[in-house]
């Protein structure tokens, strides 16, 4: 991840936005959608869209570092995506393995810490091995945390949390009266991360698609028509401009 942008908060690619005036979320979550449509528009195979999408990931991590975002959770592969044609699933898994292998030196150079959430045990062995390696190699990095949601489903996560609590109850470690929001959050894959402040979904679809159902409870939502491979620094800055205008009341007056 070579920095092509200056680390100057007032210098934006978009002349209409003064970066210094932006509110910066601590945690941004993104539903990276539209790779297939991006490829189709160009008469290319869907995998070309996924490849271009991987470039956007690199750019957006870079931008988050420049802007001072601490956590970036990226929806890369959902529980439901296992139901796509086998050819596409394999292509996505191969791309993921390649991304992890190729980007590890850059993640180290840029101080990025990699994490992953989801039913990771379902990933093919060759992907899981690269993932484990990248997570352990970057574990002590102190820059942006890039949290990949892989084989991830929000309902599956809640079910896993409930299972964990029942096991603890069976072991006599918790009782029903102990269970509150805090204890429940502590069973989630994101236990040690703050909830996202901002959810961005690209390509215009207005739905959650089983993403972070628990954690997005009070997130601001920005939907953009841009397709994920077209979503770069300026688009992120625009989304932050929108976020900055929001009045986060959390139910209060
Ligand atoms: C998002 O792009 C990437 C994944 C879901 C893995 P899509 O593959 O969903 O692209 P569209 O929605 O078909 O355009
Ligand atoms: C959501 O996109 C999952 C990811 C971006 C990984 P999908 O394209 O799979 O979602 P739907 O099918 O539009 O709900
Ligand atoms: Mg899609």
PDB file of C-alpha atoms in Angstrom, residues 115-226:
ATOM      1  CA  UNK A 115      -8.512  -9.340  11.663  1.00  0.00           C
ATOM      2  CA  UNK A 116     -11.324 -11.550  10.390  1.00  0.00           C
ATOM      3  CA  UNK A 117     -14.857 -12.358  11.546  1.00  0.00           C
ATOM      4  CA  UNK A 118     -17.205 -15.101  10.402  1.00  0.00           C
ATOM      5  CA  UNK A 119     -17.323 -18.878  10.336  1.00  0.00           C
ATOM      6  CA  UNK A 120     -13.694 -18.976   9.255  1.00  0.00           C
ATOM      7  CA  UNK A 121     -13.510 -22.754   9.703  1.00  0.00           C
ATOM      8  CA  UNK A 122     -15.629 -23.055   6.552  1.00  0.00           C
ATOM      9  CA  UNK A 123     -12.934 -21.448   4.387  1.00  0.00           C
ATOM     10  CA  UNK A 124     -10.826 -23.794   2.249  1.00  0.00           C
ATOM     11  CA  UNK A 125      -7.581 -24.843   3.942  1.00  0.00           C
ATOM     12  CA  UNK A 126      -5.359 -22.895   1.494  1.00  0.00           C
ATOM     13  CA  UNK A 127      -7.223 -19.662   2.276  1.00  0.00           C
ATOM     14  CA  UNK A 128      -7.422 -20.278   6.014  1.00  0.00           C
ATOM     15  CA  UNK A 129      -3.656 -20.838   6.169  1.00  0.00           C
ATOM     16  CA  UNK A 130      -2.886 -17.492   4.457  1.00  0.00           C
ATOM     17  CA  UNK A 131      -5.458 -15.753   6.618  1.00  0.00           C
ATOM     18  CA  UNK A 132      -4.012 -17.124   9.860  1.00  0.00           C
ATOM     19  CA  UNK A 133      -0.525 -16.176   8.726  1.00  0.00           C
ATOM     20  CA  UNK A 134      -1.508 -12.591   7.842  1.00  0.00           C
ATOM     21  CA  UNK A 135      -3.445 -12.155  11.099  1.00  0.00           C
ATOM     22  CA  UNK A 136      -0.613 -13.396  13.294  1.00  0.00           C
ATOM     23  CA  UNK A 137       2.072 -11.504  11.344  1.00  0.00           C
ATOM     24  CA  UNK A 138       0.193  -8.194  11.621  1.00  0.00           C
ATOM     25  CA  UNK A 139      -1.106  -8.737  15.168  1.00  0.00           C
ATOM     26  CA  UNK A 140       1.212  -6.199  16.813  1.00  0.00           C
ATOM     27  CA  UNK A 141       0.665  -3.477  14.195  1.00  0.00           C
ATOM     28  CA  UNK A 142      -0.864  -0.298  15.584  1.00  0.00           C
ATOM     29  CA  UNK A 143      -2.372   1.395  12.506  1.00  0.00           C
ATOM     30  CA  UNK A 144      -5.788   0.785  10.936  1.00  0.00           C
ATOM     31  CA  UNK A 145      -7.461  -2.502  11.825  1.00  0.00           C
ATOM     32  CA  UNK A 146      -8.763  -4.065   8.617  1.00  0.00           C
ATOM     33  CA  UNK A 147     -11.420  -6.517   9.716  1.00  0.00           C
ATOM     34  CA  UNK A 148     -12.530  -8.875   6.947  1.00  0.00           C
ATOM     35  CA  UNK A 149     -16.001 -10.418   7.223  1.00  0.00           C
ATOM     36  CA  UNK A 150     -15.572 -13.829   5.592  1.00  0.00           C
ATOM     37  CA  UNK A 151     -18.124 -16.601   5.502  1.00  0.00           C
ATOM     38  CA  UNK A 152     -19.930 -14.084   7.675  1.00  0.00           C
ATOM     39  CA  UNK A 153     -23.627 -13.855   8.511  1.00  0.00           C
ATOM     40  CA  UNK A 154     -25.173 -11.634  11.169  1.00  0.00           C
ATOM     41  CA  UNK A 155     -27.732 -14.246  12.208  1.00  0.00           C
ATOM     42  CA  UNK A 156     -25.067 -16.949  12.290  1.00  0.00           C
ATOM     43  CA  UNK A 157     -22.993 -14.716  14.565  1.00  0.00           C
ATOM     44  CA  UNK A 158     -25.927 -14.174  16.937  1.00  0.00           C
ATOM     45  CA  UNK A 159     -26.610 -17.917  16.958  1.00  0.00           C
ATOM     46  CA  UNK A 160     -22.930 -18.611  17.736  1.00  0.00           C
ATOM     47  CA  UNK A 161     -23.053 -16.061  20.567  1.00  0.00           C
ATOM     48  CA  UNK A 162     -26.190 -17.662  22.000  1.00  0.00           C
ATOM     49  CA  UNK A 163     -24.567 -21.102  21.816  1.00  0.00           C
ATOM     50  CA  UNK A 164     -21.529 -19.818  23.641  1.00  0.00           C
ATOM     51  CA  UNK A 165     -23.702 -18.355  26.394  1.00  0.00           C
ATOM     52  CA  UNK A 166     -25.674 -21.574  26.787  1.00  0.00           C
ATOM     53  CA  UNK A 167     -22.403 -23.511  27.082  1.00  0.00           C
ATOM     54  CA  UNK A 168     -21.221 -21.097  29.775  1.00  0.00           C
ATOM     55  CA  UNK A 169     -24.534 -21.524  31.565  1.00  0.00           C
ATOM     56  CA  UNK A 170     -24.230 -25.309  31.351  1.00  0.00           C
ATOM     57  CA  UNK A 171     -20.768 -25.019  32.852  1.00  0.00           C
ATOM     58  CA  UNK A 172     -22.225 -22.956  35.684  1.00  0.00           C
ATOM     59  CA  UNK A 173     -20.282 -19.840  34.641  1.00  0.00           C
ATOM     60  CA  UNK A 174     -23.284 -17.581  33.933  1.00  0.00           C
ATOM     61  CA  UNK A 175     -26.922 -17.404  34.940  1.00  0.00           C
ATOM     62  CA  UNK A 176     -29.868 -15.913  33.050  1.00  0.00           C
ATOM     63  CA  UNK A 177     -29.688 -12.819  35.231  1.00  0.00           C
ATOM     64  CA  UNK A 178     -26.107 -12.159  34.131  1.00  0.00           C
ATOM     65  CA  UNK A 179     -27.158 -11.805  30.494  1.00  0.00           C
ATOM     66  CA  UNK A 180     -27.331  -8.174  29.385  1.00  0.00           C
ATOM     67  CA  UNK A 181     -26.224  -6.171  26.318  1.00  0.00           C
ATOM     68  CA  UNK A 182     -22.650  -6.034  27.516  1.00  0.00           C
ATOM     69  CA  UNK A 183     -22.305  -9.764  28.160  1.00  0.00           C
ATOM     70  CA  UNK A 184     -23.997 -10.544  24.859  1.00  0.00           C
ATOM     71  CA  UNK A 185     -21.662  -8.183  22.956  1.00  0.00           C
ATOM     72  CA  UNK A 186     -18.740  -9.945  24.587  1.00  0.00           C
ATOM     73  CA  UNK A 187     -19.746 -13.216  22.862  1.00  0.00           C
ATOM     74  CA  UNK A 188     -19.799 -11.653  19.382  1.00  0.00           C
ATOM     75  CA  UNK A 189     -16.928 -12.025  16.889  1.00  0.00           C
ATOM     76  CA  UNK A 190     -16.335  -8.280  17.340  1.00  0.00           C
ATOM     77  CA  UNK A 191     -16.090  -8.491  21.152  1.00  0.00           C
ATOM     78  CA  UNK A 192     -13.034  -6.243  21.404  1.00  0.00           C
ATOM     79  CA  UNK A 193     -14.047  -3.687  18.771  1.00  0.00           C
ATOM     80  CA  UNK A 194     -16.323  -0.660  19.028  1.00  0.00           C
ATOM     81  CA  UNK A 195     -19.596  -0.830  17.070  1.00  0.00           C
ATOM     82  CA  UNK A 196     -19.444   0.760  13.598  1.00  0.00           C
ATOM     83  CA  UNK A 197     -20.415   4.444  13.538  1.00  0.00           C
ATOM     84  CA  UNK A 198     -20.994   4.414   9.807  1.00  0.00           C
ATOM     85  CA  UNK A 199     -22.220   1.761   7.382  1.00  0.00           C
ATOM     86  CA  UNK A 200     -21.571   2.345   3.695  1.00  0.00           C
ATOM     87  CA  UNK A 201     -23.154   0.184   1.000  1.00  0.00           C
ATOM     88  CA  UNK A 202     -22.100   0.608  -2.610  1.00  0.00           C
ATOM     89  CA  UNK A 203     -24.079  -0.064  -5.803  1.00  0.00           C
ATOM     90  CA  UNK A 204     -27.388   1.351  -4.602  1.00  0.00           C
ATOM     91  CA  UNK A 205     -28.976  -1.663  -2.913  1.00  0.00           C
ATOM     92  CA  UNK A 206     -30.848  -0.600   0.224  1.00  0.00           C
ATOM     93  CA  UNK A 207     -30.555  -3.657   2.479  1.00  0.00           C
ATOM     94  CA  UNK A 208     -28.297  -5.144   5.141  1.00  0.00           C
ATOM     95  CA  UNK A 209     -27.873  -8.570   3.520  1.00  0.00           C
ATOM     96  CA  UNK A 210     -27.247 -10.203   6.925  1.00  0.00           C
ATOM     97  CA  UNK A 211     -24.339  -7.897   7.842  1.00  0.00           C
ATOM     98  CA  UNK A 212     -23.501  -7.025  11.470  1.00  0.00           C
ATOM     99  CA  UNK A 213     -27.125  -7.185  12.597  1.00  0.00           C
ATOM    100  CA  UNK A 214     -26.216  -6.683  16.256  1.00  0.00           C
ATOM    101  CA  UNK A 215     -23.431  -4.120  15.856  1.00  0.00           C
ATOM    102  CA  UNK A 216     -25.185  -1.794  13.378  1.00  0.00           C
ATOM    103  CA  UNK A 217     -27.922  -1.010  15.871  1.00  0.00           C
ATOM    104  CA  UNK A 218     -27.086   2.735  15.902  1.00  0.00           C
ATOM    105  CA  UNK A 219     -24.858   3.142  12.850  1.00  0.00           C
ATOM    106  CA  UNK A 220     -25.459   5.943  10.377  1.00  0.00           C
ATOM    107  CA  UNK A 221     -26.148   4.482   6.936  1.00  0.00           C
ATOM    108  CA  UNK A 222     -24.864   5.902   3.656  1.00  0.00           C
ATOM    109  CA  UNK A 223     -25.868   4.200   0.412  1.00  0.00           C
ATOM    110  CA  UNK A 224     -24.054   5.207  -2.748  1.00  0.00           C
ATOM    111  CA  UNK A 225     -24.813   4.261  -6.350  1.00  0.00           C
ATOM    112  CA  UNK A 226     -21.140   3.826  -7.138  1.00  0.00           C
TER     113      UNK A 226
END
